[in-house]
Tab-separated table of C-alpha atoms in Angstrom:
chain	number	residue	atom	x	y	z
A	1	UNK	CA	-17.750	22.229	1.816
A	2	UNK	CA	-15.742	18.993	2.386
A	3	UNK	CA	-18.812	17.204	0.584
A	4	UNK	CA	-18.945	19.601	-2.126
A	5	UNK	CA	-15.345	18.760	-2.510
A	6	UNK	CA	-15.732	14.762	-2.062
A	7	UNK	CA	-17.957	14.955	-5.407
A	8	UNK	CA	-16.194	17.283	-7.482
A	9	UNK	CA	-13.083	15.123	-7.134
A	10	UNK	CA	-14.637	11.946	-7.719
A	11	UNK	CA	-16.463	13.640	-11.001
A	12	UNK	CA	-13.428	15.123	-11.795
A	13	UNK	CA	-11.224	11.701	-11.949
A	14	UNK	CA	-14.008	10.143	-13.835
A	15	UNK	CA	-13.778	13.102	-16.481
A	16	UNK	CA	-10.003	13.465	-16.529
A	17	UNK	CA	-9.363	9.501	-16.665
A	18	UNK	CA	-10.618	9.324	-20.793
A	19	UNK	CA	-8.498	12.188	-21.502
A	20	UNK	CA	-5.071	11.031	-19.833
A	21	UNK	CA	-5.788	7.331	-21.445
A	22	UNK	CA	-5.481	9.247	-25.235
A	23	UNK	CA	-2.756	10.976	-23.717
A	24	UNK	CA	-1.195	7.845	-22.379
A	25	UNK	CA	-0.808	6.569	-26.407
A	26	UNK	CA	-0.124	9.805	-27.767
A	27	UNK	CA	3.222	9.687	-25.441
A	28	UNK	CA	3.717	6.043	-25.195
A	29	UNK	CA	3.163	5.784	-21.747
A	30	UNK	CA	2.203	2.273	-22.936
A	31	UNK	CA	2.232	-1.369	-21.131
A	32	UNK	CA	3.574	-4.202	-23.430
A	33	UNK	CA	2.684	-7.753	-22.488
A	34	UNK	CA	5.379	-9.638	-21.187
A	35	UNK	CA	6.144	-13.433	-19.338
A	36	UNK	CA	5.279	-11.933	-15.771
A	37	UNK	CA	2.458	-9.762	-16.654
A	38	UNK	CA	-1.226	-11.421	-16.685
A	39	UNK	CA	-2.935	-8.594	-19.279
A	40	UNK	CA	-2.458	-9.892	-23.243
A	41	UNK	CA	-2.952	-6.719	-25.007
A	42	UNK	CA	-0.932	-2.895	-24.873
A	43	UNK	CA	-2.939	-0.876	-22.397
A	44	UNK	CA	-2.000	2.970	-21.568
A	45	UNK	CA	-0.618	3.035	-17.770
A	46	UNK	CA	-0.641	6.369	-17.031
A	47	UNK	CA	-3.753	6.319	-15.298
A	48	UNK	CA	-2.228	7.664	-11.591
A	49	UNK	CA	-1.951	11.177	-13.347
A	50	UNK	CA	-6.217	11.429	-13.549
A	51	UNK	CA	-5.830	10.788	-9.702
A	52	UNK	CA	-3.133	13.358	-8.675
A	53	UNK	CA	-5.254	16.165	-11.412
A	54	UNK	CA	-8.167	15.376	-9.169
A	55	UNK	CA	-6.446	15.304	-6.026
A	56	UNK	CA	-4.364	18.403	-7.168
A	57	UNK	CA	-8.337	19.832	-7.799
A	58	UNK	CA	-9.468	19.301	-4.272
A	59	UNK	CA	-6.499	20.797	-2.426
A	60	UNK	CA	-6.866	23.867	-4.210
A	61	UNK	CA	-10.737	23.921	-3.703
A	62	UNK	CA	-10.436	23.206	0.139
A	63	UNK	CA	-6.731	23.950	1.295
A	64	UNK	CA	-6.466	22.688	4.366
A	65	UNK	CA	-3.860	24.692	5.841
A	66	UNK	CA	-1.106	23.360	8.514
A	67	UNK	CA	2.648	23.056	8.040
A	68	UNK	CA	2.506	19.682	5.888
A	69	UNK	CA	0.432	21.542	3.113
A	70	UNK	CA	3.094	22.589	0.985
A	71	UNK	CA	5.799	19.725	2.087
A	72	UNK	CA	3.216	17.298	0.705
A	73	UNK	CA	2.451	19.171	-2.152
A	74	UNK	CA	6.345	19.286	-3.335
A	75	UNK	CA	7.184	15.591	-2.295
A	76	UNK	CA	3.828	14.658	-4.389
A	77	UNK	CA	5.107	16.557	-7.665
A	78	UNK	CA	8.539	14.781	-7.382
A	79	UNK	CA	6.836	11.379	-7.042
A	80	UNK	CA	4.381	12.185	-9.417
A	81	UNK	CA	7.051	12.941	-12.196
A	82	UNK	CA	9.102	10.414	-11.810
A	83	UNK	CA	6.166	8.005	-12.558
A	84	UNK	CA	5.311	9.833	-15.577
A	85	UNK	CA	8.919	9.378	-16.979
A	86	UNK	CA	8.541	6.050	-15.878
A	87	UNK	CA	5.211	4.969	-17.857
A	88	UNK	CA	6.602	6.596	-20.747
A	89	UNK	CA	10.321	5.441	-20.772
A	90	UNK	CA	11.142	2.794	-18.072
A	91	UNK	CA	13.678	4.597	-15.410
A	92	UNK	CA	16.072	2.208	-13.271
A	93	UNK	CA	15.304	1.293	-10.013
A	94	UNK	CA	18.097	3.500	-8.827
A	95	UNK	CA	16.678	6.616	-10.110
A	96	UNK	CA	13.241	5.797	-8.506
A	97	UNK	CA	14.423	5.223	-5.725
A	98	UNK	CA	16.877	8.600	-5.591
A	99	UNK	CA	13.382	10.403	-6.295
A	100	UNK	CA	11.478	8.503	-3.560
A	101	UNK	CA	14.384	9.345	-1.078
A	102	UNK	CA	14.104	13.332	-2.235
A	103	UNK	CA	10.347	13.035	-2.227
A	104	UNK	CA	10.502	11.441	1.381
A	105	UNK	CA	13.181	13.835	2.647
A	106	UNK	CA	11.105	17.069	1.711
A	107	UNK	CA	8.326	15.960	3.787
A	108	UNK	CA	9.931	14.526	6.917
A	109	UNK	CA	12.796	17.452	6.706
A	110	UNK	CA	11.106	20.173	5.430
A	111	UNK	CA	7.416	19.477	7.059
A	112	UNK	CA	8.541	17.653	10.246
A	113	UNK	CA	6.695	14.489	9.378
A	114	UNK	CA	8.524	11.972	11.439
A	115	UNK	CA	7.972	10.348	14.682
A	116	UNK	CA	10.409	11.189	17.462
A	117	UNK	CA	9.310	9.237	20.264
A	118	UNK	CA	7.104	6.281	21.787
A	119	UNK	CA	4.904	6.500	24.734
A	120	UNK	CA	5.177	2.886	26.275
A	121	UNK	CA	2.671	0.847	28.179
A	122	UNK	CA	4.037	1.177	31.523
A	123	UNK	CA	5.045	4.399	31.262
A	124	UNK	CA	7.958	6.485	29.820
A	125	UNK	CA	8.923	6.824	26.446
A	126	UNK	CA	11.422	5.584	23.710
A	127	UNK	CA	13.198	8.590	22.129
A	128	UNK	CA	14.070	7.986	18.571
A	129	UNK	CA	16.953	10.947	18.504
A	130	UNK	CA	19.136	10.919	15.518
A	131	UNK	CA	16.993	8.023	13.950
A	132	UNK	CA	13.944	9.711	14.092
A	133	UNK	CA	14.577	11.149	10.231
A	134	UNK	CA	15.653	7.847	8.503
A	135	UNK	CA	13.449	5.819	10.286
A	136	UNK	CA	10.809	7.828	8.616
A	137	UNK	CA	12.138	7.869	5.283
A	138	UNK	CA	12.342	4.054	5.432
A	139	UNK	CA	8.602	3.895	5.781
A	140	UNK	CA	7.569	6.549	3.334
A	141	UNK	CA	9.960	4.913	0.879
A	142	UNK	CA	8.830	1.043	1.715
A	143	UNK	CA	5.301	1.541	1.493
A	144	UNK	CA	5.587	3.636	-1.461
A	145	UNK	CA	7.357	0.454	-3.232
A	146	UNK	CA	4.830	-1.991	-1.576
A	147	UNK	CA	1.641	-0.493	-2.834
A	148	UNK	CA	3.591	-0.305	-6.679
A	149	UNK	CA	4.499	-4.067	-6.138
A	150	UNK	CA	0.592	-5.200	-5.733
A	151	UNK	CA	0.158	-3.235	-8.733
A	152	UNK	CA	-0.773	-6.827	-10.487
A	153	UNK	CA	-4.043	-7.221	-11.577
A	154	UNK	CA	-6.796	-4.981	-13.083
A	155	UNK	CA	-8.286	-2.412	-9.510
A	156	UNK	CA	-6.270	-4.016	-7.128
A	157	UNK	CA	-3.694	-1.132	-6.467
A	158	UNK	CA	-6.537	1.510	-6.863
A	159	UNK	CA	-9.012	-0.887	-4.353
A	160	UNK	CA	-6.653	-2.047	-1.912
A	161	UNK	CA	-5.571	2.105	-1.722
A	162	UNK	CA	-8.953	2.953	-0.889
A	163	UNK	CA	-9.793	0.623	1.979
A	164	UNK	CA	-6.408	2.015	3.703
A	165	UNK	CA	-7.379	5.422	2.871
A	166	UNK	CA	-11.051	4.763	4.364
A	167	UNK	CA	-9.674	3.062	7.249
A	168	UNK	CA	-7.542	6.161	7.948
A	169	UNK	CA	-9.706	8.430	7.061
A	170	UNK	CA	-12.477	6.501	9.556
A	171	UNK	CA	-9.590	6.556	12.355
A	172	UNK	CA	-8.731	10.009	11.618
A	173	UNK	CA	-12.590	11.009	12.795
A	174	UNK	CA	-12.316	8.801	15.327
A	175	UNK	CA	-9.380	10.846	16.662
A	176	UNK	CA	-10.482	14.330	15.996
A	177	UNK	CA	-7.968	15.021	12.824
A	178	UNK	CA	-9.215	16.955	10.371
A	179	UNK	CA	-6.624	17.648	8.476
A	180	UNK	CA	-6.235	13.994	7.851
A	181	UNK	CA	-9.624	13.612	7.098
A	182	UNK	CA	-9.841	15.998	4.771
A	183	UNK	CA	-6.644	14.712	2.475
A	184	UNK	CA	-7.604	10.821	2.422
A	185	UNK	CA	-11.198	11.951	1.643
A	186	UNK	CA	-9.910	13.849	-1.435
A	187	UNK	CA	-7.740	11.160	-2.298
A	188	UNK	CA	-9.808	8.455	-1.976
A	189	UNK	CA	-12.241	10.458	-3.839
A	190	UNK	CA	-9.986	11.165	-6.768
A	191	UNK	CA	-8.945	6.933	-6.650
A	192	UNK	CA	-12.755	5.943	-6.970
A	193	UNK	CA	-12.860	7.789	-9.825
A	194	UNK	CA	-10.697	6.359	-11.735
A	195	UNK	CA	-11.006	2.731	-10.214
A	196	UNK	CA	-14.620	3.106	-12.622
A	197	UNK	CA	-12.200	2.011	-15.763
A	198	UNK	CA	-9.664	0.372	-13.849
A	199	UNK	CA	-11.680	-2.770	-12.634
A	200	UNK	CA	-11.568	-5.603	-14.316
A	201	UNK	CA	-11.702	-5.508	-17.735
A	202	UNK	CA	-9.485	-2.220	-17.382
A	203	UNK	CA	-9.235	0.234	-19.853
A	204	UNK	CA	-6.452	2.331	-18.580
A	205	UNK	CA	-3.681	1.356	-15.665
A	206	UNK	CA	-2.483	3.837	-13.272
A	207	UNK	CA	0.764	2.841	-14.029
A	208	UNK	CA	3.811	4.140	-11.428
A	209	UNK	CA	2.072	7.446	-11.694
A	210	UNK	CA	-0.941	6.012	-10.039
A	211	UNK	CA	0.851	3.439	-7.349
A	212	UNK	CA	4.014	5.668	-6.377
A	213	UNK	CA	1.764	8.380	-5.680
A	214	UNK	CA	-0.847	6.637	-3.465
A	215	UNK	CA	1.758	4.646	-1.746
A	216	UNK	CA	3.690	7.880	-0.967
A	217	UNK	CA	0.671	9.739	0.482
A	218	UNK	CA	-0.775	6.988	2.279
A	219	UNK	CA	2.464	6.068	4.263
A	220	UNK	CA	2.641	9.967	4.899
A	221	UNK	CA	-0.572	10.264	6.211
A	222	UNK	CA	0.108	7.135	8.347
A	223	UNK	CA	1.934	9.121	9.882
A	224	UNK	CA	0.195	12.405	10.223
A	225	UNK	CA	-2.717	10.419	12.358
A	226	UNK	CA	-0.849	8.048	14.184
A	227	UNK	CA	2.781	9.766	15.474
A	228	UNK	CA	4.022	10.349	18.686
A	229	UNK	CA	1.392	7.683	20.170
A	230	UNK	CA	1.485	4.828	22.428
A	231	UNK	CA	3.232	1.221	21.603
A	232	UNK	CA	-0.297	0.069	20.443
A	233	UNK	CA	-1.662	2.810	18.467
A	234	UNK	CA	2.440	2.997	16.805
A	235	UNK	CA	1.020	-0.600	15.661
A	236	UNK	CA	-2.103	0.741	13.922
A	237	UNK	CA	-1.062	1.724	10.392
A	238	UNK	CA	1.361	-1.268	9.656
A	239	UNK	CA	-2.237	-3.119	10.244
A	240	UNK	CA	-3.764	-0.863	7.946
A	241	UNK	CA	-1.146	-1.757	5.081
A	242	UNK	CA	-1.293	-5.474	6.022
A	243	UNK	CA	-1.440	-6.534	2.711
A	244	UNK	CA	1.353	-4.182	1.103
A	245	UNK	CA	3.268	-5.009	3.689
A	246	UNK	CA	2.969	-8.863	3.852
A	247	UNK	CA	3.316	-9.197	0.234
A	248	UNK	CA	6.310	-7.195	0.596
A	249	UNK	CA	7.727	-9.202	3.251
A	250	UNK	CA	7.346	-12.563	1.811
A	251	UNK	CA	8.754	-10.940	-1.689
A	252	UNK	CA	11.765	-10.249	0.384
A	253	UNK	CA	11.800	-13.857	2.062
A	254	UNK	CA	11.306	-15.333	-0.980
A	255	UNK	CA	14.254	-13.870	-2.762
A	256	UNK	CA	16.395	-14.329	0.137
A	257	UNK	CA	15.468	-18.212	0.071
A	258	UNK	CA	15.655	-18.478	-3.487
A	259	UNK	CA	19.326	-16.532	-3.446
A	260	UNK	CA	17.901	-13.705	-6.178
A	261	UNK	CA	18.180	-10.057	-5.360
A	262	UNK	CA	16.029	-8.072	-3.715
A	263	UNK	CA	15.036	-6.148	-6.368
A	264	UNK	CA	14.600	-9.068	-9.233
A	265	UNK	CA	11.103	-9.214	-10.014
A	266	UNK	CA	9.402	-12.575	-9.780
A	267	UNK	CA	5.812	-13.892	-10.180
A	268	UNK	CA	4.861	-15.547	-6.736
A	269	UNK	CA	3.260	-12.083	-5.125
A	270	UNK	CA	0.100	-12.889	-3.624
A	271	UNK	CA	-2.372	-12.006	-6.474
A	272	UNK	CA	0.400	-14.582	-8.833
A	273	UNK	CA	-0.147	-16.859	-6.358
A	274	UNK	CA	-3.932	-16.656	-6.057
A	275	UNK	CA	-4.157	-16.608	-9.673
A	276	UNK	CA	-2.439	-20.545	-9.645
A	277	UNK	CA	-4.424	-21.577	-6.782
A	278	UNK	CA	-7.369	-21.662	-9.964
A	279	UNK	CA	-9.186	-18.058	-9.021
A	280	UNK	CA	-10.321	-16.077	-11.700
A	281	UNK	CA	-8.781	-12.602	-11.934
A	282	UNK	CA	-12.364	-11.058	-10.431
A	283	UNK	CA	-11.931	-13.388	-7.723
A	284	UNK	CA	-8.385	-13.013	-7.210
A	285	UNK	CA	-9.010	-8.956	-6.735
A	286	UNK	CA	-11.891	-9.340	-4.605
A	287	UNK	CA	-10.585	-11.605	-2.295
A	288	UNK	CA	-7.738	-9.447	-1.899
A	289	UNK	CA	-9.769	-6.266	-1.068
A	290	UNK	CA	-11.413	-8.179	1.242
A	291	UNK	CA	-8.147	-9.283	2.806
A	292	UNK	CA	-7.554	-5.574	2.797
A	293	UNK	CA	-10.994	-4.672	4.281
A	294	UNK	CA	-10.186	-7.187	7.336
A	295	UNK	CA	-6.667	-5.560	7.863
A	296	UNK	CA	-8.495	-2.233	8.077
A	297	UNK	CA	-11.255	-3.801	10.524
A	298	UNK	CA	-7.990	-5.470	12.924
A	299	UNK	CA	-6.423	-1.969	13.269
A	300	UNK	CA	-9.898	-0.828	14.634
A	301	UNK	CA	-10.384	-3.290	16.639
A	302	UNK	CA	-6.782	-3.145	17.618
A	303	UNK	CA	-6.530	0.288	18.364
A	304	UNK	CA	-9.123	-0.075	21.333
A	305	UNK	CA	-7.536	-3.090	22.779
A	306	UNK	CA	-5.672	-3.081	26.089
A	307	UNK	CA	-1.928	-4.337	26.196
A	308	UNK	CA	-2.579	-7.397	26.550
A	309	UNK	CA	-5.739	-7.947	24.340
A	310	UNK	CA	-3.186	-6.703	22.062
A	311	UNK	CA	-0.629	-8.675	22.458
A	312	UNK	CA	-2.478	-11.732	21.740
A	313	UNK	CA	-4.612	-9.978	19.020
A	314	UNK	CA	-1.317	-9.430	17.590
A	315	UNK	CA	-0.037	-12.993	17.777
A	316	UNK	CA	-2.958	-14.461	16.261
A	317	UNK	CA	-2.619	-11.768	13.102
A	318	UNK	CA	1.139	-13.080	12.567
A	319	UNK	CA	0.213	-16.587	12.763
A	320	UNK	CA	-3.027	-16.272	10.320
A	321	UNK	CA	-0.736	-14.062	7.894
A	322	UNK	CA	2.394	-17.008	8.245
A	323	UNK	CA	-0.289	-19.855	7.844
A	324	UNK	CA	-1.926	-18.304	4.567
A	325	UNK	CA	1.491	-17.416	3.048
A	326	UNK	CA	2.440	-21.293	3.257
A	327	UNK	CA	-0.852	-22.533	2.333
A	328	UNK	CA	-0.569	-20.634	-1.092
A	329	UNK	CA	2.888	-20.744	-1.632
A	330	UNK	CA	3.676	-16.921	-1.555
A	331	UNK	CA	7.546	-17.709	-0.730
A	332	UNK	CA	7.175	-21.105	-2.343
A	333	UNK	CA	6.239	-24.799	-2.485
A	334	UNK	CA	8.264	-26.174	-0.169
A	335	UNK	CA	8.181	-23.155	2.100
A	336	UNK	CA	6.667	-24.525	4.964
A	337	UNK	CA	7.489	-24.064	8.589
A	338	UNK	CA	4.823	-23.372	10.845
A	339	UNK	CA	2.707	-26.025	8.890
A	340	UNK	CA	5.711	-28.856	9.491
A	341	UNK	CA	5.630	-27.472	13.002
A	342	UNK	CA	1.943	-27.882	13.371
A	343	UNK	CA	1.735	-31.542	12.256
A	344	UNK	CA	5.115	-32.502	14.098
A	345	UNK	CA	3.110	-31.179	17.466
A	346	UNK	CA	-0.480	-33.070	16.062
A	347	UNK	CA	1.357	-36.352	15.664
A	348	UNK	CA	3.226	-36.345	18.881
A	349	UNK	CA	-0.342	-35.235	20.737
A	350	UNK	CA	-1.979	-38.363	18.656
A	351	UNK	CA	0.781	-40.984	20.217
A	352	UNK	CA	1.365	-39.518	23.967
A	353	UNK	CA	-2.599	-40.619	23.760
């Protein structure tokens, strides 16, 4: 049945996509371009909406059952209308992030989606209490917003979604979760779909619709598979999201350094960057999925390593991620530490010779 489901998603998406594009100009839910945008021509962004219809499709076909159903269901409709006003009139960052909060808040309230406690290496645990629910809503809310900020370039949103949703979907099996299984499935189902006209050249963006909503399920079922766990496992979707979440970071570095606000938007985020580095914008996207693809192998290979394996599999992940940022200039130019570290230690090796 799951299979049956799989396909009629994915055919679905690709059927519903054409439709919501004539939609998308009917309403306006148009995208000009603009100084920090890379396409040159309007393009309908209201893509996401194809994806939820298809996802929407496949939940009613299989309806996997458990308490997070309906929670899920609610919180998606709130996200999913506040991208639609969005794509068609431009709402402030305030609002969207009012209806992220609410969206967050039904499922980690209402469904119980949040993760109370740690189980840590050596035994014992670290209790969350109180924090439990905001620590939650943090994460639902900040990956939500990271997967709309590498919402840059023609299929990398829809692409980069669908490696985390495989990778969760392929830990999910691993651990025996079918619930899980079965939602990523029909979302990544319903993303393929549409990614068919969103590669590059797109014909259609999924627009906030598209990115608010996969952020907001992916960083909820993050959670579904991996909560309550040990320290290591706890570690295993914030590999998953590497990219999201790097880019994200180093945003947030990069405005802090340059003295902007957090929320000023800029054109230094990784794909910006790749872009002046002299990669085409095919390049630029595949390299990118592949950086996603190797996030997605490291929390594999991650999740069956021993604490200290770990550790040190960790440390070597934070330097490659630091080292890349400051190679390509993703907080900027003169951004540099580890790099002025690492020939300070070279040149003092080269004369204690």
């Amino acid at each position: 049945m799951i299979y049956i489901t799989l396909i009629l998603c994915f055919i679905s998406s690709i059927l519903l996509t054409p439709l919501v594009k004539k939609l998308a100009f009917k309403i306006g839910a148009t995208d000009r371009p603009n100084h920090r945008k890379v396409h040159q021509k309007i393009m309908p962004r209201l893509g996401g909406l194809a994806i939820y219809l298809s996802f929407i499709i496949g939940m009613l076909v299989i309806r996997p059952g458990g308490q997070f159903a309906t929670p899920i269901i609610i919180g998606s409709i709130i996200i999913v209308v506040t991208g639609i006003l969005d794509d068609i009139m431009e709402l402030s960052a305030k609002v969207k992030f009012i209806a992220q909060i609410a969206a967050a808040g039904i499922v980690v309230i209402g469904g119980g989606v949040h993760v109370q406690f740690i189980n840590l290496p050596f035994g014992g645990q670290v209790e969350f209490g109180y924090l439990s629910i905001p620590l939650t809503i943090i994460w639902i809310v900040g990956i939500t917003n990271a997967i709309n900020l590498i919402d840059g370039l023609d299929g990398l949103a829809a692409g980069v979604s669908s490696i985390a949703l495989i990778t969760i979907s392929g830990m999910a099996i691993i651990m025996g979760d079918g619930y899980v299984t079965a939602v990523a499935s029909i979302v990544l189902a319903s993303t393929l779909g549409f990614l068919i006209y969103n590669f590059h050249p797109a014909k259609i963006f999924m627009g906030d619709t598209g990115a608010l909503f996969l952020g907001y399920m992916i960083s909820v079922l993050s959670l579904l598979g991996f909560k309550n766990v040990t320290l290591i496992s706890f570690i295993v979707p914030i590999i998953i999201l590497g990219v999201p979440i790097s880019d994200t970071f180093f945003a947030i570095i990069r405005r802090i350094v340059n003295k902007k606000p957090l929320s000023a938007p800029d054109k230094s985020h990784l794909h910006h960057c790749l872009l002046r580095a002299g990669f085409t914008h095919r390049q630029t996207v595949l390299m990118i999925y592949a950086m996603a693809a190797f996030f997605g192998l490291a929390a594999i290979i991650f999740s069956q390593a021993k604490l200290l394996g770990g550790f040190f599999f960790i440390v070597i992940l934070l330097i490659m991620i630091e080292l890349f940022a400051e190679m390509i200039g993703l907080v900027g130019k003169n951004y540099r530490p580890l790099i002025k570290m690492m020939r300070v230690l070279l040149v003092t090796s080269v004369r204690n010779r």
